[in-house]
Short mmCIF file of C-alpha atoms in Angstrom, two decimals:
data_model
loop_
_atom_site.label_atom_id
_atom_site.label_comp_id
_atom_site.label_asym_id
_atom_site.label_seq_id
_atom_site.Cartn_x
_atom_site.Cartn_y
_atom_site.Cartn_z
CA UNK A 519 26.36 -101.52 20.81
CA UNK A 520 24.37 -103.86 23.37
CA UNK A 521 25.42 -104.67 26.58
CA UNK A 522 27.61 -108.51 24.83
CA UNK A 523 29.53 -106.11 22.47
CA UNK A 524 30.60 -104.61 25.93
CA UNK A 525 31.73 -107.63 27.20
CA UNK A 526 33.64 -108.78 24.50
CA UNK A 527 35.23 -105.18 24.13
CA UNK A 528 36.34 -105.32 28.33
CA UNK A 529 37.67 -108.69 27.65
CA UNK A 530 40.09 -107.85 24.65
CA UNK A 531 40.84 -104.82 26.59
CA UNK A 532 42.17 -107.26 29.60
CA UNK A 533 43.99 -109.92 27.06
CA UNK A 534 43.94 -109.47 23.27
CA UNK A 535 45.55 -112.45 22.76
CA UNK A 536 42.61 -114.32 23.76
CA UNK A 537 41.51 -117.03 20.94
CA UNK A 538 37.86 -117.00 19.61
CA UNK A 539 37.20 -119.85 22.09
CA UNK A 540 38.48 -118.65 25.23
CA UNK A 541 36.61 -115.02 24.26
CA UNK A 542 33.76 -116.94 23.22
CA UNK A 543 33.76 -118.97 26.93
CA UNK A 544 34.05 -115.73 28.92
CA UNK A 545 31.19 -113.96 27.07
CA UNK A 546 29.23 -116.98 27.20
CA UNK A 547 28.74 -117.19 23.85
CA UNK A 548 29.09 -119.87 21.33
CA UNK A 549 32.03 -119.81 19.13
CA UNK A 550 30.17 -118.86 15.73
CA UNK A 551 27.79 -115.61 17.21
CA UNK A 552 31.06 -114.44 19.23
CA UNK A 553 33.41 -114.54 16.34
CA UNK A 554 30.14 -112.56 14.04
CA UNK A 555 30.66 -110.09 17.27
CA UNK A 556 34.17 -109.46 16.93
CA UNK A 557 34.16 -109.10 13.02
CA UNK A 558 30.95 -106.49 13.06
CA UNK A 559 33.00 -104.34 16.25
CA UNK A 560 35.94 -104.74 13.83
CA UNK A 561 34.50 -103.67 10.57
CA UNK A 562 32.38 -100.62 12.95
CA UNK A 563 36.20 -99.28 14.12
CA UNK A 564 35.19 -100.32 17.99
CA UNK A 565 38.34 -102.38 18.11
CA UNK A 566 40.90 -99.80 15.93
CA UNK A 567 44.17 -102.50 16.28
CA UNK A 568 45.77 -105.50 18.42
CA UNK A 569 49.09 -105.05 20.24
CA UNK A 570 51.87 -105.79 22.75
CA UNK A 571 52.13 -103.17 25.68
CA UNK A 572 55.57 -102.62 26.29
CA UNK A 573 57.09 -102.09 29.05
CA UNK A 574 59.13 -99.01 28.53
CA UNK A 575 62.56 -99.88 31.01
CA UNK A 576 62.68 -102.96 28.98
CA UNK A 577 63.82 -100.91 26.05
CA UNK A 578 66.15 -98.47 28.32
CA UNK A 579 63.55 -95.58 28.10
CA UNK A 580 63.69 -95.02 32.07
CA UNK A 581 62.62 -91.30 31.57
CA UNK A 582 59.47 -90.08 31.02
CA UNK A 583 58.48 -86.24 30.53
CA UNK A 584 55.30 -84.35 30.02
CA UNK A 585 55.68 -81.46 28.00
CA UNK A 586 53.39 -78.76 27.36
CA UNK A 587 53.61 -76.63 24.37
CA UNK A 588 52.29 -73.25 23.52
CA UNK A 589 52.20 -72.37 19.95
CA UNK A 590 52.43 -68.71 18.23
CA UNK A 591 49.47 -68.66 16.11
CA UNK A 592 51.02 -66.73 13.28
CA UNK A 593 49.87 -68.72 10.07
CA UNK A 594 46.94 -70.74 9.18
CA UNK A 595 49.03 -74.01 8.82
CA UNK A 596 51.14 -73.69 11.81
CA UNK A 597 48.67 -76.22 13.56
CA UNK A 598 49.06 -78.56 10.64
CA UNK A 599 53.19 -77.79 10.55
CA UNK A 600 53.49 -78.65 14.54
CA UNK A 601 51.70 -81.97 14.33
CA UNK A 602 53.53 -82.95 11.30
CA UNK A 603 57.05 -82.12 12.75
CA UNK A 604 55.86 -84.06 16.28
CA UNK A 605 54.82 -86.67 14.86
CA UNK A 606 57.80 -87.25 13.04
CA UNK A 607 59.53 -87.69 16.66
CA UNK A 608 60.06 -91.41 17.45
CA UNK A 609 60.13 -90.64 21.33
CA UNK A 610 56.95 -88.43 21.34
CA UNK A 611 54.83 -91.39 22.07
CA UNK A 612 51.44 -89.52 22.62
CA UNK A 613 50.28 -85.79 21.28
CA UNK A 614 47.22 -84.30 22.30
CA UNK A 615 45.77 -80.94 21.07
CA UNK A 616 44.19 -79.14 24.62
CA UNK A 617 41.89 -76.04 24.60
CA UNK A 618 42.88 -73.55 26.31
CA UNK A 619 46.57 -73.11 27.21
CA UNK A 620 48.44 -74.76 26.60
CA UNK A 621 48.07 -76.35 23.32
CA UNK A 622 49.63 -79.43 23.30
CA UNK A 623 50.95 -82.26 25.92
CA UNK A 624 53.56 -84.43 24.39
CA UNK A 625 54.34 -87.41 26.50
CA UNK A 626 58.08 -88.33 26.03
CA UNK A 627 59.83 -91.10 26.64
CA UNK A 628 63.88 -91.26 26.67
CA UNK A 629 66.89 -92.85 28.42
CA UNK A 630 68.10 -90.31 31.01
CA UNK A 631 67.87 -86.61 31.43
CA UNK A 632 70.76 -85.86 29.10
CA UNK A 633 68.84 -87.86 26.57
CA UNK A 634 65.83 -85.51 27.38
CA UNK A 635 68.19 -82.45 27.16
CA UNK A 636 69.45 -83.43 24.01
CA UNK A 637 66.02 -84.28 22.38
CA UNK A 638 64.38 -81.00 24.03
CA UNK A 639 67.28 -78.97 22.54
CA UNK A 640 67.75 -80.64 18.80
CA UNK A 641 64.00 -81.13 18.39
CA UNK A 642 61.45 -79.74 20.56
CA UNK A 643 62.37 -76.36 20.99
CA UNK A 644 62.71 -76.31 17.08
CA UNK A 645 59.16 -77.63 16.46
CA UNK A 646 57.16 -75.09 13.99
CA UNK A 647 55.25 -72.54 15.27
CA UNK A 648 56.81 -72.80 19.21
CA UNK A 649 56.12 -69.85 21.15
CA UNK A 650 56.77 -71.62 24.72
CA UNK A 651 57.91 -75.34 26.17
CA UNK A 652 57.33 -75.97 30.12
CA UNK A 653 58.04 -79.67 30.80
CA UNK A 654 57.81 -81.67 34.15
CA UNK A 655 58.93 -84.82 34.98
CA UNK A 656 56.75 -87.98 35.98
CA UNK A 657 57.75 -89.37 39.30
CA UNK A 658 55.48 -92.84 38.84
CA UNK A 659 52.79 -93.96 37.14
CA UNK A 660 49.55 -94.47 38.99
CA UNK A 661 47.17 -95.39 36.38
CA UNK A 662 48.26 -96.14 33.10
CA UNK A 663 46.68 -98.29 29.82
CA UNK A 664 43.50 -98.97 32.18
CA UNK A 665 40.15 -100.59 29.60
CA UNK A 666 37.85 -98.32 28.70
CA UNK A 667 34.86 -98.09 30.88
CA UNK A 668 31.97 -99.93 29.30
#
């Protein structure tokens, strides 16, 4: 990846709704070698999809929690089980496997805390291979969906 890959990769990151032409004018590139660009970083997995950001509140999910899960480690597929089962939750929007302890953060996003309660008690605490749940609320959001550094 050269240093115009990078540029085209912080511009999508900033508006990927940008045509060929506009992308092709802020790269200073002509139309034809940009749009080769974008195909090859395409076809290479650099650019993995295109979407909208959403603002959460516009859909009513107000409430965010970060929960951190600690798993009993009692079969060989209880790894396998838990990400299944989470990712079968609609209002789990990110998973990530930690090392170390705890295992997992789930980042959750719902209407209110009763919606939370509800969702922690049905769900969450009934994931696979659960040993403990510690959750925290987020207060505000200081960085969030920032580009990639190039």
């Amino acid at each position: 990846m050269d240093a115009m890959d990078r540029k085209i990769l912080a511009e999508l990151q900033q508006d990927g709704r940008l045509t060929i032409t506009e992308l092709a004018a802020r790269v200073q590139l002509s139309v034809s070698p940009c749009h080769r660009r974008l195909r090859d970083l395409e076809a290479r997995g650099a650019i993995r999809s295109y979407r909208a950001v959403v603002d959460p509140g516009a859909l009513g999910l107000n409430f965010e929690t970060l929960v951190f899960a600690t798993l009993r480690w009692e079969a060989p597929d209880t790894v396998t089980a838990f990400e299944e089962a989470v990712s079968a939750i609609p209002h789990v929007i990110q998973a990530q496997r930690l090392f170390g302890e705890p295992d997992y953060l789930l980042r959750v996003a719902t209407t209110d805390l009763a919606a939370f309660q509800q969702l922690y008690d049905q769900q969450l605490a009934r994931l696979p291979g659960v040993q403990r749940l510690t959750s925290t609320l987020v207060m505000k959001r200081v960085v969030e969906d920032r580009p990639l550094p190039g």
